[in-house]
PDB file of C-alpha atoms in Angstrom:
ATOM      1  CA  UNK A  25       0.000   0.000   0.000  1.00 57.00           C
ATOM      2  CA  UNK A  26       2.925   2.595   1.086  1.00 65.00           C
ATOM      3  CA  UNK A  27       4.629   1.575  -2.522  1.00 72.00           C
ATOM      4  CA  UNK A  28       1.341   2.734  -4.474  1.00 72.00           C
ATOM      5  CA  UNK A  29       1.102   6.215  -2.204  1.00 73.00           C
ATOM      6  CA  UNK A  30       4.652   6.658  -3.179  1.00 75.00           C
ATOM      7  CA  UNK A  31       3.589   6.620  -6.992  1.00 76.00           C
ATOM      8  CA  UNK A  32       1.273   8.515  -7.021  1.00 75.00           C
ATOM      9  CA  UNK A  33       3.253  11.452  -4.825  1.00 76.00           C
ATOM     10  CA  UNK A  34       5.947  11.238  -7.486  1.00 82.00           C
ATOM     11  CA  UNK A  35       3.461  11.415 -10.542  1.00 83.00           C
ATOM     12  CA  UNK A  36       3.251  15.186  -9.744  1.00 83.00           C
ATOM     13  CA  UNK A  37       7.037  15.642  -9.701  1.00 86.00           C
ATOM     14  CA  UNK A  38       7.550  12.978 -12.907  1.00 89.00           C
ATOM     15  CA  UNK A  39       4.274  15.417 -14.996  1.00 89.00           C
ATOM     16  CA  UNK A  40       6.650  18.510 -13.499  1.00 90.00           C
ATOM     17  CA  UNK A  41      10.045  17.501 -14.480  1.00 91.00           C
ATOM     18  CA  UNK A  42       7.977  16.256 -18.584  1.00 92.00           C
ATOM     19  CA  UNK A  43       6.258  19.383 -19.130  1.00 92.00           C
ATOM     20  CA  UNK A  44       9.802  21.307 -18.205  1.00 92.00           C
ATOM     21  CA  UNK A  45      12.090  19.215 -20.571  1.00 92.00           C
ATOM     22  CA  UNK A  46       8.943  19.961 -23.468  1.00 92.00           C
ATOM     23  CA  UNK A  47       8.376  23.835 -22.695  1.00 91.00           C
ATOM     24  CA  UNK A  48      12.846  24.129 -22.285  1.00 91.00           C
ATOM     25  CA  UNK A  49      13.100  22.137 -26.035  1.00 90.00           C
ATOM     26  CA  UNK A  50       9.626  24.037 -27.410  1.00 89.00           C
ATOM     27  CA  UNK A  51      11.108  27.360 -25.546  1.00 89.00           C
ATOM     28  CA  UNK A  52      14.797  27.160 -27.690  1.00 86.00           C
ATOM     29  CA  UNK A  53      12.907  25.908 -30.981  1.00 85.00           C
ATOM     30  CA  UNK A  54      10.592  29.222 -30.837  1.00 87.00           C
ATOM     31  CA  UNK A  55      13.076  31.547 -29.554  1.00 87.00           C
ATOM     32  CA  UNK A  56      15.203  31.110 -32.172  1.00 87.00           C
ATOM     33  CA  UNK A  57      12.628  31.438 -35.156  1.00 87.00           C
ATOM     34  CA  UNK A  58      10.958  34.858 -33.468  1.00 89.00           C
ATOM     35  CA  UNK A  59      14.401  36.190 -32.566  1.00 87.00           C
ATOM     36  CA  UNK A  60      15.826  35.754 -36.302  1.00 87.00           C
ATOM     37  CA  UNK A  61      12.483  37.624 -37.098  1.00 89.00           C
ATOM     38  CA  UNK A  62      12.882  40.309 -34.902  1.00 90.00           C
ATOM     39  CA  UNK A  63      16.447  40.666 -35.916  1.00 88.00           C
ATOM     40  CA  UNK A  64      15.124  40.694 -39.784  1.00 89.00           C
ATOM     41  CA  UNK A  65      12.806  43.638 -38.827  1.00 92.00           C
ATOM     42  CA  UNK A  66      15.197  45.387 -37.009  1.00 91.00           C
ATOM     43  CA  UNK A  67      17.971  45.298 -39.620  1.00 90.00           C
ATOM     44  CA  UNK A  68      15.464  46.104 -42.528  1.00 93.00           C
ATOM     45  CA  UNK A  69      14.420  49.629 -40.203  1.00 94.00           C
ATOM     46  CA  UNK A  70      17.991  50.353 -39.916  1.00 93.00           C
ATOM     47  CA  UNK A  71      19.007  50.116 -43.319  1.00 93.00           C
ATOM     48  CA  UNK A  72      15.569  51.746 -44.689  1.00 95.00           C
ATOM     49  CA  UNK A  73      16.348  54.719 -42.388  1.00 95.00           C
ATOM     50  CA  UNK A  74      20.039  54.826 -43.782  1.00 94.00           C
ATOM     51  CA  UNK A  75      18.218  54.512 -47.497  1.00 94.00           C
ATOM     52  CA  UNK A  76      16.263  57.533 -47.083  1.00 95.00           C
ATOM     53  CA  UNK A  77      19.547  59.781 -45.553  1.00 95.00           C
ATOM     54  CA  UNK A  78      21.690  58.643 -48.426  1.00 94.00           C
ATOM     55  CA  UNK A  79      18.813  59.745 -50.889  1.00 92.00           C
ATOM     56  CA  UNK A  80      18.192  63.052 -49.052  1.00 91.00           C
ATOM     57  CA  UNK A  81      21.924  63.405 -49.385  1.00 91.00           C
ATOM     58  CA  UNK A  82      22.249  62.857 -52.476  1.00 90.00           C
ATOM     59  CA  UNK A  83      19.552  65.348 -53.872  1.00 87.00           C
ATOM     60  CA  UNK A  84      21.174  67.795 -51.416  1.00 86.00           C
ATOM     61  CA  UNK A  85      24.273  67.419 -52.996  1.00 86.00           C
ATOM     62  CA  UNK A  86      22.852  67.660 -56.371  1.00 83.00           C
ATOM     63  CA  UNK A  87      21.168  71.226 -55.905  1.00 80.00           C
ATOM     64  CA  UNK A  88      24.236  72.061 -54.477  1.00 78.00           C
ATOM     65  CA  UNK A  89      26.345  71.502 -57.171  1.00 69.00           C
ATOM     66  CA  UNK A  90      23.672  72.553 -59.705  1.00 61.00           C
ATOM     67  CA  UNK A  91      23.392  75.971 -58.163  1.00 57.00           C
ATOM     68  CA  UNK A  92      27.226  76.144 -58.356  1.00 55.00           C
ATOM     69  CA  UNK A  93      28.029  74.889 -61.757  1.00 50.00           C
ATOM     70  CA  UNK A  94      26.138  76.241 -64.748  1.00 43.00           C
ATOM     71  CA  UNK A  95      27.147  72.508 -66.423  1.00 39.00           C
ATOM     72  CA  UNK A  96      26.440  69.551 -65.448  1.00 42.00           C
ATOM     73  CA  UNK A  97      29.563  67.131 -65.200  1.00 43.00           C
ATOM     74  CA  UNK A  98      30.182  64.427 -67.434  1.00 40.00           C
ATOM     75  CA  UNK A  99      29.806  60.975 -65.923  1.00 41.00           C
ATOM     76  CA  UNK A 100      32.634  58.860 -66.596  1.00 42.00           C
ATOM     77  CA  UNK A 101      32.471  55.689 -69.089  1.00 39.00           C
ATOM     78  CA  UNK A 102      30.144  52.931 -67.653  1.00 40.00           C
ATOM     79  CA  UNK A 103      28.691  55.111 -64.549  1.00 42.00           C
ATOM     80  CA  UNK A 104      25.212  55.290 -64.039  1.00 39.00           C
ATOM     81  CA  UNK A 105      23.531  58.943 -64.783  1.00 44.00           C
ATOM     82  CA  UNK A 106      21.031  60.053 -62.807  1.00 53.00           C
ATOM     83  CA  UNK A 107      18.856  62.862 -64.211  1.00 60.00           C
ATOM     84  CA  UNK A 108      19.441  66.004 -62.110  1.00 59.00           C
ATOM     85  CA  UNK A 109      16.608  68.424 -64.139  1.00 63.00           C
ATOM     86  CA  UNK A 110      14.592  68.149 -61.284  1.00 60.00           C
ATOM     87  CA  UNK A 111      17.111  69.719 -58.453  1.00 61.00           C
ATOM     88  CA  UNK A 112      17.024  72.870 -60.658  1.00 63.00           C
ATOM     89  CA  UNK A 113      13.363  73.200 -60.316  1.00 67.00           C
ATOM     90  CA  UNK A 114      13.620  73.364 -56.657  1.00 68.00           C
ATOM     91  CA  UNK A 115      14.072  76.439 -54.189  1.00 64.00           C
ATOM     92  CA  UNK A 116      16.926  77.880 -54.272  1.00 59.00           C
ATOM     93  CA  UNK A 117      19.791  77.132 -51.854  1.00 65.00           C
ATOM     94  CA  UNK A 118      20.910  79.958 -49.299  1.00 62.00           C
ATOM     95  CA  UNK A 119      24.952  80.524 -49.624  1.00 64.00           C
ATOM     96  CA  UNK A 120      26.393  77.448 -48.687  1.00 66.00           C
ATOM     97  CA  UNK A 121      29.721  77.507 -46.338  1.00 80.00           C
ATOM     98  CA  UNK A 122      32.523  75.497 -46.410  1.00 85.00           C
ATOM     99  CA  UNK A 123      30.903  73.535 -43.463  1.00 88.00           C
ATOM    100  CA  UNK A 124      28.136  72.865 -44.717  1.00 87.00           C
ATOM    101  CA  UNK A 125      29.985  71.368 -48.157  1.00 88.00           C
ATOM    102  CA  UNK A 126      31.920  69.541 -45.523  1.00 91.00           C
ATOM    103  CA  UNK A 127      29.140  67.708 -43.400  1.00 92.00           C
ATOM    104  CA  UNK A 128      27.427  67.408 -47.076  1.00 91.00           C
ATOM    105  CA  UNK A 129      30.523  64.941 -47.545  1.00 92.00           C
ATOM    106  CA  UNK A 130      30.615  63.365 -43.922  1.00 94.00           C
ATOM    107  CA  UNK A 131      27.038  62.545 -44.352  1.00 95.00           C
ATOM    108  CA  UNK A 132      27.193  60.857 -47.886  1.00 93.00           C
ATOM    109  CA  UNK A 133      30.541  59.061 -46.586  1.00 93.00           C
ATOM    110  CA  UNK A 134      28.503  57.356 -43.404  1.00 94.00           C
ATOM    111  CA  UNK A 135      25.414  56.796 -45.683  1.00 94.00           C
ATOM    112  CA  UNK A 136      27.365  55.349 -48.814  1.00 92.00           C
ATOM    113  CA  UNK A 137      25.640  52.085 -49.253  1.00 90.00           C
ATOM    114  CA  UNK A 138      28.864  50.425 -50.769  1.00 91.00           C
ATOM    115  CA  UNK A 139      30.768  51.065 -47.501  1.00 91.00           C
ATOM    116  CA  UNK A 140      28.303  49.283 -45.455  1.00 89.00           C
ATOM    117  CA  UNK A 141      28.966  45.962 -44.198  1.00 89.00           C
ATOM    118  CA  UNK A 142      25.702  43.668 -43.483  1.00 86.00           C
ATOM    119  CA  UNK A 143      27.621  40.793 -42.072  1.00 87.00           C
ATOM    120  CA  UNK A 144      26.191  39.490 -39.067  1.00 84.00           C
ATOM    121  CA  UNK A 145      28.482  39.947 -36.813  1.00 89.00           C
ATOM    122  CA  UNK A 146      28.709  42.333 -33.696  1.00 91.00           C
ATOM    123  CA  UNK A 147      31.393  44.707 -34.877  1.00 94.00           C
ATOM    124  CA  UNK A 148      29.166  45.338 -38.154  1.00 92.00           C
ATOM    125  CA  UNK A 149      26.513  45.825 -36.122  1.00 91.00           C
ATOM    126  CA  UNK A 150      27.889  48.728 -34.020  1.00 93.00           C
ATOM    127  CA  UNK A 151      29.435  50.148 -37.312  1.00 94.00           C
ATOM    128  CA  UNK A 152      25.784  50.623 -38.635  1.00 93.00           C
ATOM    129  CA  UNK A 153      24.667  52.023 -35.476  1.00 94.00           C
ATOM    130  CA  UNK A 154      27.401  54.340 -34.867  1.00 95.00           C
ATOM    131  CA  UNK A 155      27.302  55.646 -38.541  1.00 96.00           C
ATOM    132  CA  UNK A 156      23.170  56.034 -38.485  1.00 95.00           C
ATOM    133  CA  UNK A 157      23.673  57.913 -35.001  1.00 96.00           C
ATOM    134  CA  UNK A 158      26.484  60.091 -36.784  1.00 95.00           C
ATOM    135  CA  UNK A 159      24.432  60.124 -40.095  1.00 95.00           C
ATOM    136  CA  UNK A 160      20.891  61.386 -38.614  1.00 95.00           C
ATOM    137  CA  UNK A 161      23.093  64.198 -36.914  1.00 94.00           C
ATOM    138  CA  UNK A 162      24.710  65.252 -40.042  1.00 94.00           C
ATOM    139  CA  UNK A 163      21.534  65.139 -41.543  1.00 94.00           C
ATOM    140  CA  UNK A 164      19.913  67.543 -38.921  1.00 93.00           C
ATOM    141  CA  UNK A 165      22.418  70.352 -39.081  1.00 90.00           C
ATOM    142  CA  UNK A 166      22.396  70.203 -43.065  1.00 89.00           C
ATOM    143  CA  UNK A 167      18.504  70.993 -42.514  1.00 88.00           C
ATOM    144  CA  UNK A 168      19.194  73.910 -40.639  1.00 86.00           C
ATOM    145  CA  UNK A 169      22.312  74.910 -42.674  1.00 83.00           C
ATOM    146  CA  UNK A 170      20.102  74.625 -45.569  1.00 79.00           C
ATOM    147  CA  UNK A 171      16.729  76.599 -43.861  1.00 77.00           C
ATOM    148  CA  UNK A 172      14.904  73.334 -44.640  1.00 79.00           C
ATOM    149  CA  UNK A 173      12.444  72.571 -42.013  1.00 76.00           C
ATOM    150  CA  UNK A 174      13.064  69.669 -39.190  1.00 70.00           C
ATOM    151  CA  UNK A 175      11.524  65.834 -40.346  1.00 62.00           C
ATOM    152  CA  UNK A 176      11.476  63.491 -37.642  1.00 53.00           C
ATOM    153  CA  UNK A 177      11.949  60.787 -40.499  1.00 51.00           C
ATOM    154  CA  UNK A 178       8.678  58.853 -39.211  1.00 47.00           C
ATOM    155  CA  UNK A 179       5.549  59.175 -40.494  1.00 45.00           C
ATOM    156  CA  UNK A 180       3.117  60.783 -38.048  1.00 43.00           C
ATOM    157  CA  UNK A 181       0.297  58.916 -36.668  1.00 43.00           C
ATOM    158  CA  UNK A 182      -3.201  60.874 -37.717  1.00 41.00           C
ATOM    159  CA  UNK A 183      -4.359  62.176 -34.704  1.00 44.00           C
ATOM    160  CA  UNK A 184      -7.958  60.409 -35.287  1.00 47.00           C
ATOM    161  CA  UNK A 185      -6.139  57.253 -35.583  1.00 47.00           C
ATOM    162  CA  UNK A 186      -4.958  57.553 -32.183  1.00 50.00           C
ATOM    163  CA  UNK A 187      -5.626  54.742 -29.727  1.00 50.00           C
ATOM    164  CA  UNK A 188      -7.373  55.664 -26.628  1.00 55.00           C
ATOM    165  CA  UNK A 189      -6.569  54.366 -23.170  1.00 56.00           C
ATOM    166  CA  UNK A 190      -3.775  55.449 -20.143  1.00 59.00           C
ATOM    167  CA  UNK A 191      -1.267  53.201 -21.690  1.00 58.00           C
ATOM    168  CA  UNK A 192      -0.351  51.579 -18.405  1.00 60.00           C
ATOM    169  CA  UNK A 193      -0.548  48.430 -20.643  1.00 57.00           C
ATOM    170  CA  UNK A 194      -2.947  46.747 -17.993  1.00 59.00           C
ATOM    171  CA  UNK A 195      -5.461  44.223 -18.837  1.00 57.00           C
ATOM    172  CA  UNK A 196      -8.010  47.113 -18.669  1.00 59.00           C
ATOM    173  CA  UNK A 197      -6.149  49.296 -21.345  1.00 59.00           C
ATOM    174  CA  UNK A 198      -7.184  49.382 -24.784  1.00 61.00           C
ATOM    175  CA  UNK A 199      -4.549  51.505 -26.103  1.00 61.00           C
ATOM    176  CA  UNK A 200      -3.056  48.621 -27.685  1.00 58.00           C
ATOM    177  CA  UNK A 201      -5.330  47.527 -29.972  1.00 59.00           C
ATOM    178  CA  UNK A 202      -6.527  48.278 -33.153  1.00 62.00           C
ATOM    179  CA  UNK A 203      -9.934  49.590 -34.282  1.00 61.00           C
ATOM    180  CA  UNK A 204     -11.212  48.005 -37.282  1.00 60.00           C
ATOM    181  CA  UNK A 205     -13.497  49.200 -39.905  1.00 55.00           C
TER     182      UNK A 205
END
């Protein structure tokens, strides 16, 4: 009789220990998948954000060279030849300072998409960071060098689109979810 009670006080601790070993293997499995997702997402931001820098750049440094030269340059044999008739129907630029040229060419230098490395590694990480903390900086004081208004780079959420709640994130908080039409 004892032998039987002992059974069936260890079936609790053998169900314990089974579900552990299943939610540890299940755990690992799933972990992996959703944090090679996440790092997916978080990569693709990164390198959207650096994208849209390198394009603003480049269009800056296109009306700046159109309002200095009269002709456009020649592109050399085998270079791609982007049409710059459109930066001359922009504003014009205010007088442009050597330091402005300057963080013009810092800016395109930490943006240049060719320069990038996307190994996965944590050293190429950090690079990307570093350069699209010192490229969003460059970026800003060109704006004001250039009288061009500030642009937070995000699009804003509409303000009826706005979720209501205190954004505690309690159970009782609806802030997080989504109305649907």
């Amino acid at each position: 009789m004892e032998d039987l009670l002992d059974d069936l006080l260890d079936l609790e601790e053998q169900f314990y220990n089974e579900g552990f070993e299943l939610g540890t293997k299940d755990g690992a499995e799933t972990g992996y998948t959703e944090g090679s997702v996440f790092a997916v997402e978080k990569g693709f931001e990164k390198f959207v954000e650096m994208g849209r820098l390198y394009g603003r750049a480049l269009v800056w440094a296109q009306r700046l060279d159109s309002k200095s030269n009269n002709a456009p340059a020649q592109p050399a044999t085998g270079e791609i030849s982007l049409d710059p008739s459109i930066c001359k129907d922009m504003p014009s630029l205010p007088p442009h300072s050597t330091r402005l040229v300057r963080n013009l060419h810092t800016l395109l230098e930490l943006v240049d998409p060719a320069t990038l490395d996307m190994s996965n590694t944590e050293e190429a990480v950090n690079d990307v960071d570093e350069r699209l903390k010192g490229a969003a900086t460059k970026a800003k004081l060109i704006q004001r060098a250039m009288g061009e208004r500030e642009d937070s780079g995000a699009q804003a959420e509409p303000k009826d689109m706005t979720p209501s709640g205190d954004g505690s994130g309690s159970i009782e908080d609806i802030s997080a979810l989504n109305i649907r039409h």
